Structures are given as structure tokens and as C-alpha cells.
Short mmCIF file of C-alpha atoms (C1' of nucleotides) in Angstrom, two decimals:
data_model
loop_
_atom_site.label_atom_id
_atom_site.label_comp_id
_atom_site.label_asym_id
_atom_site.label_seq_id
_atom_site.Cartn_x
_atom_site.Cartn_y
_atom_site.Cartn_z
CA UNK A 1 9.50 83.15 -9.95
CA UNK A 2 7.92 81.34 -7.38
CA UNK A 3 9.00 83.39 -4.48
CA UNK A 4 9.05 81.05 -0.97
CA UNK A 5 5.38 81.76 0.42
CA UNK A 6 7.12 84.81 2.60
CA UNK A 7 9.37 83.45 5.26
CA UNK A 8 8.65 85.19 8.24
CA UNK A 9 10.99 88.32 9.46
CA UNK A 10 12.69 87.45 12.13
CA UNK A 11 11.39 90.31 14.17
CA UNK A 12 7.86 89.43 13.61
CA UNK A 13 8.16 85.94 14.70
CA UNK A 14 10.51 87.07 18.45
CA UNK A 15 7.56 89.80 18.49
CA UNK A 16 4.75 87.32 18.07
CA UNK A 17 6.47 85.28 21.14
CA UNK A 18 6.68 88.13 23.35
CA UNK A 19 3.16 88.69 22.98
CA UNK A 20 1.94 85.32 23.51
CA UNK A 21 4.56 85.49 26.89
CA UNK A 22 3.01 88.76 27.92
CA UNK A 23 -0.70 87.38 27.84
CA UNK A 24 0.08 84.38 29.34
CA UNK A 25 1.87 85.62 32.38
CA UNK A 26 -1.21 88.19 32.51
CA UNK A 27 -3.90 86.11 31.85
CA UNK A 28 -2.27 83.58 34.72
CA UNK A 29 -1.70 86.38 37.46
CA UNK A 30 -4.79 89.07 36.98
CA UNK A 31 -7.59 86.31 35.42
CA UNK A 32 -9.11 86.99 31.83
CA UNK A 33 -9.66 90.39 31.98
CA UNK A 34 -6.50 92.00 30.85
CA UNK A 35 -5.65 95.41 29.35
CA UNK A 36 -4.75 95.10 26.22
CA UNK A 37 -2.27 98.03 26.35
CA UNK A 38 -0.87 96.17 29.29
CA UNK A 39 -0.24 93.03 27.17
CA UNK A 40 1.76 95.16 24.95
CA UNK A 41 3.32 96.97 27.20
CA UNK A 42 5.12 94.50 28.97
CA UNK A 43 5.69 92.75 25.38
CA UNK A 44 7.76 95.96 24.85
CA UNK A 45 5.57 96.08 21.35
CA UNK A 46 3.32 98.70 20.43
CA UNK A 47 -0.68 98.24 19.63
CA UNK A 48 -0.43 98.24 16.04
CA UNK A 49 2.17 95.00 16.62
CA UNK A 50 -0.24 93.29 18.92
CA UNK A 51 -3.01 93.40 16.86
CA UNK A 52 -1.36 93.06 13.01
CA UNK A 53 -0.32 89.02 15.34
CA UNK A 54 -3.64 88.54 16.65
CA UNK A 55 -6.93 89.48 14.96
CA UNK A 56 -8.55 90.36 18.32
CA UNK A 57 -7.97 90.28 21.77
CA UNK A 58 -9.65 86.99 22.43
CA UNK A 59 -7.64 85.29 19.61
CA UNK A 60 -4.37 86.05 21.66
CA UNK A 61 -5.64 85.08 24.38
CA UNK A 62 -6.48 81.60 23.38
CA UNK A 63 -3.53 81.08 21.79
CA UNK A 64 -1.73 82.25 25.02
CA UNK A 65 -3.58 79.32 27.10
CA UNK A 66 -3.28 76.83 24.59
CA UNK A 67 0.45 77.03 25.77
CA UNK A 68 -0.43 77.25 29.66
CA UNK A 69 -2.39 74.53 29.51
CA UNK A 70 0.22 72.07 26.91
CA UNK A 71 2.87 72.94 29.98
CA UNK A 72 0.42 72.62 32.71
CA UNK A 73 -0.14 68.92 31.22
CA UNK A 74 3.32 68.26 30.60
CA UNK A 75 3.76 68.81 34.28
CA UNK A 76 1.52 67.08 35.58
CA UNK A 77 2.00 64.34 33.60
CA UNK A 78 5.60 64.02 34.50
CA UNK A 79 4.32 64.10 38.25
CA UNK A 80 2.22 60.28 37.90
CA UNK A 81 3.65 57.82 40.08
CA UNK A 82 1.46 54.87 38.79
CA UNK A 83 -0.51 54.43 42.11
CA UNK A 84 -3.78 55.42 40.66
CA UNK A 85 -5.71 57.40 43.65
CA UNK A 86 -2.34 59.15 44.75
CA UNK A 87 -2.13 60.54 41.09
CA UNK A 88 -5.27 61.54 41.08
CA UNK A 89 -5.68 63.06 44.16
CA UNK A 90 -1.88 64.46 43.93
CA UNK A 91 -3.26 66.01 40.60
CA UNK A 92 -6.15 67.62 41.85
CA UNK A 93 -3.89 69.37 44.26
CA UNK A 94 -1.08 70.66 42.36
CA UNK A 95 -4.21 71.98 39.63
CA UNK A 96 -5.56 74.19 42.82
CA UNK A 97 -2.25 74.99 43.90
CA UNK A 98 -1.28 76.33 40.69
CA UNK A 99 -4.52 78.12 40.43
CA UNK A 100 -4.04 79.93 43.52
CA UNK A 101 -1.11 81.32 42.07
CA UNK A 102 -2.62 81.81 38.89
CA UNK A 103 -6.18 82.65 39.60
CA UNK A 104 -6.97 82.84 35.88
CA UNK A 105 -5.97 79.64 34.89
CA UNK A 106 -8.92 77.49 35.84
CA UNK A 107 -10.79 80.37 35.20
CA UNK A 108 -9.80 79.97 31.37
CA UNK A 109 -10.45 76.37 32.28
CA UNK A 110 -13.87 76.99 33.22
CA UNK A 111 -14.90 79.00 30.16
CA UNK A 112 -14.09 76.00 28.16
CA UNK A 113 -17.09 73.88 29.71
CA UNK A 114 -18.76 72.17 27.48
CA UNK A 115 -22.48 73.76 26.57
CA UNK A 116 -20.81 77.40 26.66
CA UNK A 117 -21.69 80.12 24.03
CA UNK A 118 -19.48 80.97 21.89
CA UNK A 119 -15.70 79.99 23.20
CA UNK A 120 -15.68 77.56 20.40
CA UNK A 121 -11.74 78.20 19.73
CA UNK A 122 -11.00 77.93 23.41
CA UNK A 123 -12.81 74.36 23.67
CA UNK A 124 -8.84 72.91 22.46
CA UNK A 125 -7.63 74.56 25.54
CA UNK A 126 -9.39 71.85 27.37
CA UNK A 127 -8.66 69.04 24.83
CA UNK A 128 -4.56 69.28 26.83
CA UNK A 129 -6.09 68.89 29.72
CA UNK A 130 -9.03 66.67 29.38
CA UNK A 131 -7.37 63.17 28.23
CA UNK A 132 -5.15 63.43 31.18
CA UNK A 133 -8.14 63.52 33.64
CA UNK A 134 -9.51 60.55 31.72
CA UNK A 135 -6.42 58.58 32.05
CA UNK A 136 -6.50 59.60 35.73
CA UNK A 137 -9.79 58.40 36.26
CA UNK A 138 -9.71 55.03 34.03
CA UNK A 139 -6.76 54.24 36.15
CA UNK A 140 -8.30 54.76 39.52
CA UNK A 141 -11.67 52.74 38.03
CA UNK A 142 -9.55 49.92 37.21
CA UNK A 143 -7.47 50.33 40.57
CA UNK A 144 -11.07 50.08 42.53
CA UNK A 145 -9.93 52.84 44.60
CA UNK A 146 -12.61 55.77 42.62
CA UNK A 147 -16.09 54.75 43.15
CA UNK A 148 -17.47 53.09 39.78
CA UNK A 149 -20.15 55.41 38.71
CA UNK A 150 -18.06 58.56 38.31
CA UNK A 151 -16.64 60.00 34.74
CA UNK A 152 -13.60 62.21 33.83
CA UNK A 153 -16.66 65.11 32.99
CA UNK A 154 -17.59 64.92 37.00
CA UNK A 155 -13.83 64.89 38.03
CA UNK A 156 -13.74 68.07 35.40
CA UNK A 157 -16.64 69.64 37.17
CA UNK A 158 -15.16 69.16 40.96
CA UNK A 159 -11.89 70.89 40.15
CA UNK A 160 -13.45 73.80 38.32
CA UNK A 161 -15.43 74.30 41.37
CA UNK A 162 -13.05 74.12 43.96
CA UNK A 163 -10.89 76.26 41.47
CA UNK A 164 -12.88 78.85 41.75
CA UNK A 165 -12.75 79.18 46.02
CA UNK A 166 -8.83 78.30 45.65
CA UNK A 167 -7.65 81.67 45.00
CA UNK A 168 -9.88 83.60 47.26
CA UNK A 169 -9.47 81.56 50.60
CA UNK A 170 -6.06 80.51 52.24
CA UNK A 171 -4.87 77.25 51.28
CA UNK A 172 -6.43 75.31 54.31
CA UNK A 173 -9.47 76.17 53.89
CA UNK A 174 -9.72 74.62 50.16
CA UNK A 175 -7.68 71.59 51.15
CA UNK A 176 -10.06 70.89 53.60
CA UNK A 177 -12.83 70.78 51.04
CA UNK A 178 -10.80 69.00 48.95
CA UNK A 179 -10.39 66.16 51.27
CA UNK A 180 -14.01 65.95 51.83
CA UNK A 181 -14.59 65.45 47.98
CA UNK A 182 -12.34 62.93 47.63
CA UNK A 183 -13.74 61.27 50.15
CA UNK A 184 -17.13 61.50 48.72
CA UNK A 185 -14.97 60.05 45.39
CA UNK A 186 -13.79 56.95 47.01
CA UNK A 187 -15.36 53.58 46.32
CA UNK A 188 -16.37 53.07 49.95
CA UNK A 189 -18.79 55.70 50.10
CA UNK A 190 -20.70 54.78 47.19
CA UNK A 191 -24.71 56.19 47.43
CA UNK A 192 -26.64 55.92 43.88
CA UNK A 193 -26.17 59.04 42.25
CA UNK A 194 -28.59 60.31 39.78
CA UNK A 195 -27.77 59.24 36.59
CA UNK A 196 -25.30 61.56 33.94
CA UNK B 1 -40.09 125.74 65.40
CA UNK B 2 -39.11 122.22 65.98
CA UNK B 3 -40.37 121.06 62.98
CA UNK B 4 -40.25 117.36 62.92
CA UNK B 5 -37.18 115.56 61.48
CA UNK B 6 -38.07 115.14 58.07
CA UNK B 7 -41.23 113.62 57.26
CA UNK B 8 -39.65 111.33 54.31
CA UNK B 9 -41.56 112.40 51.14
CA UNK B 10 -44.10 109.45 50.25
CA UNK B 11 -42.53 109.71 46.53
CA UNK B 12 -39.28 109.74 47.73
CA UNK B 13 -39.41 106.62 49.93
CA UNK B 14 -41.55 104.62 46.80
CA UNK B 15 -38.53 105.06 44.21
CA UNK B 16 -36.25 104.17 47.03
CA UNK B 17 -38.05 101.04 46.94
CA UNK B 18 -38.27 100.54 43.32
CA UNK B 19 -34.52 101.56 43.15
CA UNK B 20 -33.83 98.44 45.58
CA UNK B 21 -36.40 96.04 43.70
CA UNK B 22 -34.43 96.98 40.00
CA UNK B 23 -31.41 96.57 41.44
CA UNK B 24 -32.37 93.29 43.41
CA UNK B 25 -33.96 91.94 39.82
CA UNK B 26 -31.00 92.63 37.96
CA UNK B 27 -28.25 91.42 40.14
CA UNK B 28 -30.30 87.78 40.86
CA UNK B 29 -30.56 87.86 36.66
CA UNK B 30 -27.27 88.55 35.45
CA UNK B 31 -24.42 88.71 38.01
CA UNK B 32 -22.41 91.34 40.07
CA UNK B 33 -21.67 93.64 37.27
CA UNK B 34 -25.05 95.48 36.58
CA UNK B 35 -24.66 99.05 34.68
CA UNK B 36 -26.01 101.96 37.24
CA UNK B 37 -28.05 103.28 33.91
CA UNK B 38 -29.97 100.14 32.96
CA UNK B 39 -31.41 99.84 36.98
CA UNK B 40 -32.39 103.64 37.05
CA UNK B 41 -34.57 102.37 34.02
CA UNK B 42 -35.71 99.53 35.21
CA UNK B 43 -36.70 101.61 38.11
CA UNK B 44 -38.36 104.22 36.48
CA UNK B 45 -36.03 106.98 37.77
CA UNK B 46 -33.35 109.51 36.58
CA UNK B 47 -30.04 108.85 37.81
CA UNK B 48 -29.99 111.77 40.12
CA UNK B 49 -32.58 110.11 41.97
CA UNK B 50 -30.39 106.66 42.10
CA UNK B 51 -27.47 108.40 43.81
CA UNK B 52 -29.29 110.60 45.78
CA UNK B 53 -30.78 107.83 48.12
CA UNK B 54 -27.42 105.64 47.39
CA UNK B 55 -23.90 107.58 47.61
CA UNK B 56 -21.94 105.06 45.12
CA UNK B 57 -23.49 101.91 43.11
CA UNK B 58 -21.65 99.49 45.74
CA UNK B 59 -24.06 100.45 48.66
CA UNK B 60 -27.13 100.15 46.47
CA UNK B 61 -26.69 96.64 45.35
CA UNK B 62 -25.45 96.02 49.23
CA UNK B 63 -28.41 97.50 50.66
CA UNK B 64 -30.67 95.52 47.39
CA UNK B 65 -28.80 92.06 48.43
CA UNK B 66 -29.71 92.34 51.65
CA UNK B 67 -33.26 92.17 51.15
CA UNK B 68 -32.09 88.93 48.43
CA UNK B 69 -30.42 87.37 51.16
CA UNK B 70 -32.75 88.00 54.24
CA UNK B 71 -35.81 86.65 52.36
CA UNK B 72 -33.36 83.49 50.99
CA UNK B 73 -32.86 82.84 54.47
CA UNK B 74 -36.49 82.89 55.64
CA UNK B 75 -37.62 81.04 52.63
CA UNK B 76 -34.84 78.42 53.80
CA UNK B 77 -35.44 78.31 57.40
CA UNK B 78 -39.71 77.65 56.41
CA UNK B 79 -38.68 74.59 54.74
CA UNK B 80 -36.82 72.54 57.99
CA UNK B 81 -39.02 69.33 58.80
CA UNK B 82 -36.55 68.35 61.85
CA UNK B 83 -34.71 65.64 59.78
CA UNK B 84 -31.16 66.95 59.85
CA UNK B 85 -29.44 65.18 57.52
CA UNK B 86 -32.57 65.87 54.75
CA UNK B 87 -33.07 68.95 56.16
CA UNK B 88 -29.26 69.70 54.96
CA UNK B 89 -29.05 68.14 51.51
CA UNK B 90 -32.64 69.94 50.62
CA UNK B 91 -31.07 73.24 51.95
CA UNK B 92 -28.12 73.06 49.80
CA UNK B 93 -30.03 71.20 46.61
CA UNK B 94 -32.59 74.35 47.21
CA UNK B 95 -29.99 77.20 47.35
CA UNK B 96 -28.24 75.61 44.52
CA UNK B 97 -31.02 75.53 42.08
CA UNK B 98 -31.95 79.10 43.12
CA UNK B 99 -28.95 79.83 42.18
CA UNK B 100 -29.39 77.99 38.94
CA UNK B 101 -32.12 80.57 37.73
CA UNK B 102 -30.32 83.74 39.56
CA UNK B 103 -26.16 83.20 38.83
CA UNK B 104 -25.41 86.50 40.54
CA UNK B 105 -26.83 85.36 44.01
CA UNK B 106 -23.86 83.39 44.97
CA UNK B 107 -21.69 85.47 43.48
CA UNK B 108 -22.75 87.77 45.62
CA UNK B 109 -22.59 85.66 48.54
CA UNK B 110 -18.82 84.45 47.46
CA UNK B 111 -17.95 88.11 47.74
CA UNK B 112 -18.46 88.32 51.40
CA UNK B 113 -15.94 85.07 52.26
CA UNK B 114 -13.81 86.00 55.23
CA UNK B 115 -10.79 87.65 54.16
CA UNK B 116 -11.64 89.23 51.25
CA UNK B 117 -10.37 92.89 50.85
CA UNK B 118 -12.79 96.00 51.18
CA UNK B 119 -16.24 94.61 51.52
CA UNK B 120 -16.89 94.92 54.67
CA UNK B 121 -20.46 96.10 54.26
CA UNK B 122 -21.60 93.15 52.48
CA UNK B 123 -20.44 91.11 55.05
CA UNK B 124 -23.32 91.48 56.93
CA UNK B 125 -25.62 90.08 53.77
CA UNK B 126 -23.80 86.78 54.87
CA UNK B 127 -25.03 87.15 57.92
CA UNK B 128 -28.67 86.71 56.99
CA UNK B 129 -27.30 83.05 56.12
CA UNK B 130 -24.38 82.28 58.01
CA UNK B 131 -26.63 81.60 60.82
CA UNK B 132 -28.63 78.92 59.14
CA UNK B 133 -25.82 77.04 58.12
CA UNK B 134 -24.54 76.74 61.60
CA UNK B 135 -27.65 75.50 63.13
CA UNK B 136 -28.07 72.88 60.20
CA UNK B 137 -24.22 71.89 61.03
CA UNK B 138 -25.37 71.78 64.58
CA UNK B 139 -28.45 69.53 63.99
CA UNK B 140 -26.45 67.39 61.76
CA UNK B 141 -23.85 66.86 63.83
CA UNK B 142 -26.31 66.29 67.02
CA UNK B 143 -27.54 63.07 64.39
CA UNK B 144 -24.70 61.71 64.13
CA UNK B 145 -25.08 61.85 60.00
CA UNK B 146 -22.48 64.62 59.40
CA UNK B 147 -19.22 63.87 59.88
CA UNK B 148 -17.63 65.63 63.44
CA UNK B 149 -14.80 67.36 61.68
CA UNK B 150 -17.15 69.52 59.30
CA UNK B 151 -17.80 73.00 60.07
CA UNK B 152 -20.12 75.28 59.07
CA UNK B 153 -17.56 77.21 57.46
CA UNK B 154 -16.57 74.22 55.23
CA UNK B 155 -20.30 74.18 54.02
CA UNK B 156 -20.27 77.44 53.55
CA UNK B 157 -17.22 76.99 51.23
CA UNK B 158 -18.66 73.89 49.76
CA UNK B 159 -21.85 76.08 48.46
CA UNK B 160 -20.12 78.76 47.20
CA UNK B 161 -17.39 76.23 44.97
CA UNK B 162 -21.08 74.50 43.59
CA UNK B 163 -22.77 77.81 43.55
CA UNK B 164 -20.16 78.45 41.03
CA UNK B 165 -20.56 75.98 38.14
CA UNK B 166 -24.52 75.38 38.64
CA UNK B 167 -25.25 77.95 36.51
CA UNK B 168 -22.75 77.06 33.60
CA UNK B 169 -23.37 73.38 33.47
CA UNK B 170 -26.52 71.19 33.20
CA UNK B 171 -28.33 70.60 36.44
CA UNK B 172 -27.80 67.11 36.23
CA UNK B 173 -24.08 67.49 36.17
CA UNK B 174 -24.19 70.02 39.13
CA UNK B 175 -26.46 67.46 41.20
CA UNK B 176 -24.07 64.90 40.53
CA UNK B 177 -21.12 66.96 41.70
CA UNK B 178 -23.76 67.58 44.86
CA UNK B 179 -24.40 64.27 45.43
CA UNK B 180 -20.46 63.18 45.45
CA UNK B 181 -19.81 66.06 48.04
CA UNK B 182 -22.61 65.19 50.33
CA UNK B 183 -21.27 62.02 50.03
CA UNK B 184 -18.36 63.01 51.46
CA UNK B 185 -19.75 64.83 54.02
CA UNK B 186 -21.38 62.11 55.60
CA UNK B 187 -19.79 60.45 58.77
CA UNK B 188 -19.57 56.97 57.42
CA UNK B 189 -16.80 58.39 55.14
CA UNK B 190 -14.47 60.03 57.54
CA UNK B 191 -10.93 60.41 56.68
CA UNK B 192 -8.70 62.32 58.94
CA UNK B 193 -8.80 66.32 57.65
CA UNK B 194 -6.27 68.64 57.71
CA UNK B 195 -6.90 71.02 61.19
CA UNK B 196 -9.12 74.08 60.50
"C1'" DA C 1 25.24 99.27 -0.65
"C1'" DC C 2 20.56 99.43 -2.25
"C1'" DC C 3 15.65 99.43 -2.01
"C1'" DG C 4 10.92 97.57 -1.78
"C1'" DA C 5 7.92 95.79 1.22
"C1'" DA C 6 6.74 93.67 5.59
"C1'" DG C 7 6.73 95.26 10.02
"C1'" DC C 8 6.56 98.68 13.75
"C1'" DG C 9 4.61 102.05 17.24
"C1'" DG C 10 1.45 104.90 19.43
"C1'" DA C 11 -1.92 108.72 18.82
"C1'" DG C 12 -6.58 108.63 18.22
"C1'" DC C 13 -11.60 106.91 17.68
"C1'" DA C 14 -15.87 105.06 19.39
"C1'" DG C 15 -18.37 103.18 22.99
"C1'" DC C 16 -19.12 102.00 27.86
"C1'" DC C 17 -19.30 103.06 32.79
"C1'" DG C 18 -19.60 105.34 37.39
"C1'" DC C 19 -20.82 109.61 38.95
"C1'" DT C 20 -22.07 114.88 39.16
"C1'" DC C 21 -24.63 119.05 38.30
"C1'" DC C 22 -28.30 121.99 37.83
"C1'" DG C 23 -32.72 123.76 35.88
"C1'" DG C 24 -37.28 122.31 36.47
"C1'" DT C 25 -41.21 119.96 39.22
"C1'" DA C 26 -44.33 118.83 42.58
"C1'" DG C 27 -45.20 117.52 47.66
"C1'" DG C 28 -47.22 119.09 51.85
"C1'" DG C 29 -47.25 122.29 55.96
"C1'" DT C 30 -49.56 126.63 56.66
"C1'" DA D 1 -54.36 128.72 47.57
"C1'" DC D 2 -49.46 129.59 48.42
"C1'" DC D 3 -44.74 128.96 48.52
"C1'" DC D 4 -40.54 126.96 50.12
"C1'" DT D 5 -37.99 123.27 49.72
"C1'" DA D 6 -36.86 118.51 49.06
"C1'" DC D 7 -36.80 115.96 45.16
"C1'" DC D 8 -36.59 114.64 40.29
"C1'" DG D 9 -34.45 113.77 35.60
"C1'" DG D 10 -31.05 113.28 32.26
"C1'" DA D 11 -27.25 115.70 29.74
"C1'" DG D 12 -22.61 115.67 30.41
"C1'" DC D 13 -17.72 114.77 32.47
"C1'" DG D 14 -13.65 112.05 33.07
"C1'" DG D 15 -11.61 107.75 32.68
"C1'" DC D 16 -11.06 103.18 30.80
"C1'" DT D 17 -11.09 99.61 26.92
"C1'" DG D 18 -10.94 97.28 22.46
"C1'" DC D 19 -9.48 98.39 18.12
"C1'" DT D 20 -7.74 101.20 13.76
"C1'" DC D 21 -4.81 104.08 10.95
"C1'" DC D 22 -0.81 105.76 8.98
"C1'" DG D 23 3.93 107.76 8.79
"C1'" DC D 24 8.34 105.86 9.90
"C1'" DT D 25 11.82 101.96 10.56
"C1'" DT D 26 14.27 98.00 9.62
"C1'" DC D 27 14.82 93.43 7.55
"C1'" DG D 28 16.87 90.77 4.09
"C1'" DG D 29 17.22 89.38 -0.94
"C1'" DT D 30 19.97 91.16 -4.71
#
DNA sequence: ACCGAAGCGGAGCAGCCGCTCCGGTAGGGT
DNA sequence: ACCCTACCGGAGCGGCTGCTCCGCTTCGGT
């Protein structure tokens, strides 16, 4: 009688993976704008498949970076050391490192910014991502190493920025910026700034 | 015989104008990615008209940027007082919040970064403010404020990483972000940099 | 083995964009 | 005043993109 609320084919559920791989590897090597023939293509699926999984383009996408983001956390979490202004500053590179392979990834990252229109569903991207920066910051607070008046949303802002130069100028050239902002981070150059 | 050159028709050289001033409007308003259609109407012309004095849309908002750029630069250069260091800060604060109210400007400007494929022409809109930045890095570093490792090429980089995010966030948040980086720049807060 | 239904694929639709083409218009030297 | 010619306008072409539709396939419970 009461029939088990459909368990899944098991076709539908290896497609539905393929898909999500397919956008993400997209998504991470081209930036947002992706063919969505493309996406199935490399899925090996057809159209019909790609969009009976995923009401509209957008929709795969976010749920494509929800899991770029989850394993760029992971990562990076795995990477702390406990010496707070290392971690931090280790963290901020590996983020632009991985975005200059990836030059859609803080791209995604950037769409999530608070005060956006619309993007509402891609706002949990950021929620992987977002506590870890926090931690990273608290720590280097309480550490005295990151200069007092700065929050997790101005660490946030700094690597968006320099994630968008990362991809589009060699690697010295952003490291050398870099540098200078965490420089301009470090207790000992505290100036007022104007406040949040 | 000889008749002369071409006397330019006096209708012909005013939607040439208008052409540039559409296209000018529209790029400073809403980014890189203007439709050909929508500037022939904001310039009062057919489309036959746009691509006669224009071969291809890229040259057009080229030869419109330009003009952005050269009268950025003047505006920029009118307001030095002398003081280096202020004289820096304002010009970045001031191209910043210019960009605030235009978000294609720097866009436009990131698209000429050395390096970048194709583009050659619009190269030489950098040029109306590549020039400024130097002498500013010049005078700064003559002070003694900015730090003797900067170059102008890091500033330049450093604007176009803001220029990014200023129009997405708050401009409190991007003056913050402004204020850490200038921060950094300063030569109280040197820290050995990675060679150019 | 059977069979209903969930799932599949890809041709096709509608809309957008850069660009071209050509019949009509009007500027300006004579 | 005339006429030749440079110039104008906008319909239309080809190509790309997000999305839909529907005939066929294949899964998996019985």
C-alpha cells in the first residue's frame, strides 16, 4: 500500500553526480559563465537529463559550489598549524592560489557578498567558508598579531579583491600585493580606520 | 581637380561624437558588456551609422574610453596640492568612489593590465593614467611616506583589486579595505617583499 | 520474464547579440 | 537650383544560449 516515497533509480542518482562534477570542474576552470550544453556534454547526459536534476541553470550551479567550497574548507582547514598569523596569512595564499587555477571560484565567492540582489540561494556557499575566516581572525585577535579593529567581513573583502587580480596577473605580482595588505593587517601599523 | 581630401560632413562628424558620448555613458553606467543596439539609440543613430565610423564594437568603446580615461586623468592631476602622501590617498579614495558611481570604469582599466591577451589597443587608455601613478609613486617615495619597495605598478594593481569590490559593497566597507592597504603601503610598515 | 513508470537524449524554440546590406536622404561644391 | 555622392537608418542574417518537449530506453518490483 504505502509504496516507499520512490527510491531513487540508480541511474538518476550516478547522473545527478556527473552533473554536479561537470559544473563544478566548469564553473572552477572557465568562471560562471558556462554553456549549458557544455555542462552536459562532458556529463555524458543529454539536456533533457540536466534540466529534469536541476530546475535551472543557476540552481546547478549553486549546488555545484556548495561542494567546491565544503572541500575548499575542508582543505584549508586541515592546513592550520595553530600559529595564528601564519594560518591566516598561509590561508589567504593557498585561497589566491587556488583561484588562479580556478578563476571562477572566488568569483562565485564574490557573488555571495552580502547586500547582493538576488543570489539568495548562493549566500550558503559562503556560510563554508565564512566561519573559517572568523576562526582565523578571532585567533590572530587573541594572538595580538592582527591589528584589533579589523573583522572577518574586512578579511572577506581583501581576499575577494585580490581574487579578482589573481588570475589575470602572474603570481608575483599578486603576492606582492598580498604582502603589502598584510602588512597593512598587522597590529604594528595600526592608523584609526573609519568605523564599520 | 585636386579636390580637397574630404571635407568631413558636419553631420557626419556630430553623430561621431554622439556615438562616442552614448557609448562613453553607457560603459561608465553599467560595465564592459554594453549591447551595440541600445548605444545607437542612445545616440540617436541607425546602426549603419555606428559601424560606419567604428569597424567592430571593440574600437568604439576603445576610442569612447579614451576620452573616459584622458579626462579622469586631468580631473586627477587638477586636484595635486604638493602633499605626496595626501596627494596619493585622495587620488586613490577619488578614483575609487568614481568608480563607485561608474563600475565599468575600472573594469575597463583592469582590461588593459600587462599581459593580457589581444587588447592591445586599449592599452594605450592606460596610458592616460599610468603616468600619474608614477609621478605620485615618485613624489611619495621622494617623502619618504611610501615605502621604497612599492612601485607604481603595485598601485596600479592595488586600484584595480579595490576598483573591483567598491561597487558591490558599501562604501564604508571599501574605505576600510582602503584604509588597511594604505596602511600597508606606508614606510613605517615595511616588511621585506618578494622581488618584482 | 514481464511491464509500468521513471528516466533519458537531443532536436527544436525563443530571444539576444554583433554585424551587414541596401534603398532612401540630404549635404555642399558648382 | 542642381546633382553627385557621402551618409543615414533599420530590417535582417548567422550564431549562441537558456530552456522545453516528446518518443524511446531501461530500471527494478513482481
Amino acid at each position: 500500500m504505502t509504496s516507499p516515497p520512490a527510491a531513487t533509480r540508480s541511474d538518476a542518482a550516478r547522473n545527478r553526480v556527473r552533473l554536479l562534477d561537470a559544473a563544478a570542474g566548469l564553473i572552477t576552470e572557465r568562471g560562471s559563465d558556462v554553456d549549458v550544453r557544455e555542462i552536459a556534454r562532458r556529463a555524458e547526459v543529454g539536456m533533457g537529463t540536466l534540466y529534469r536534476h536541476f530546475p535551472t541553470k543557476e540552481a546547478l550551479l549553486d549546488a555545484a559550489l556548495e561542494h567546491v567550497f565544503t572541500s575548499w574548507a575542508a582543505a584549508a582547514s586541515a592546513a592550520l598549524t595553530g600559529r595564528a598569523w601564519s594560518d591566516l596569512s598561509r590561508f589567504l595564499g593557498d585561497a589566491l592560489t587556488r583561484q588562479t587555477a580556478s578563476p571562477g571560484l572566488l568569483d562565485a565567492y564574490c557573488q555571495a557578498l552580502p547586500g547582493q540582489a538576488g543570489n539568495t540561494a548562493r549566500q550558503h556557499c559562503r556560510q563554508q567558508v565564512g566561519p573559517l575566516i572568523a576562526e582565523l581572525v578571532r585567533a590572530a585577535h587573541a594572538s595580538g598579531d592582527l591589528r584589533p579593529d579589523i573583522t572577518a567581513e574586512d578579511v572577506s573583502l581583501l581576499l575577494v579583491a585580490l581574487g579578482r587580480i589573481a588570475p589575470v596577473v602572474p603570481e608575483p605580482s599578486w603576492r606582492r600585493i598580498l604582502h603589502v595588505s598584510l602588512d597593512g593587517l598587522r597590529a604594528s601599523s595600526a592608523t584609526p580606520l573609519p568605523h564599520p
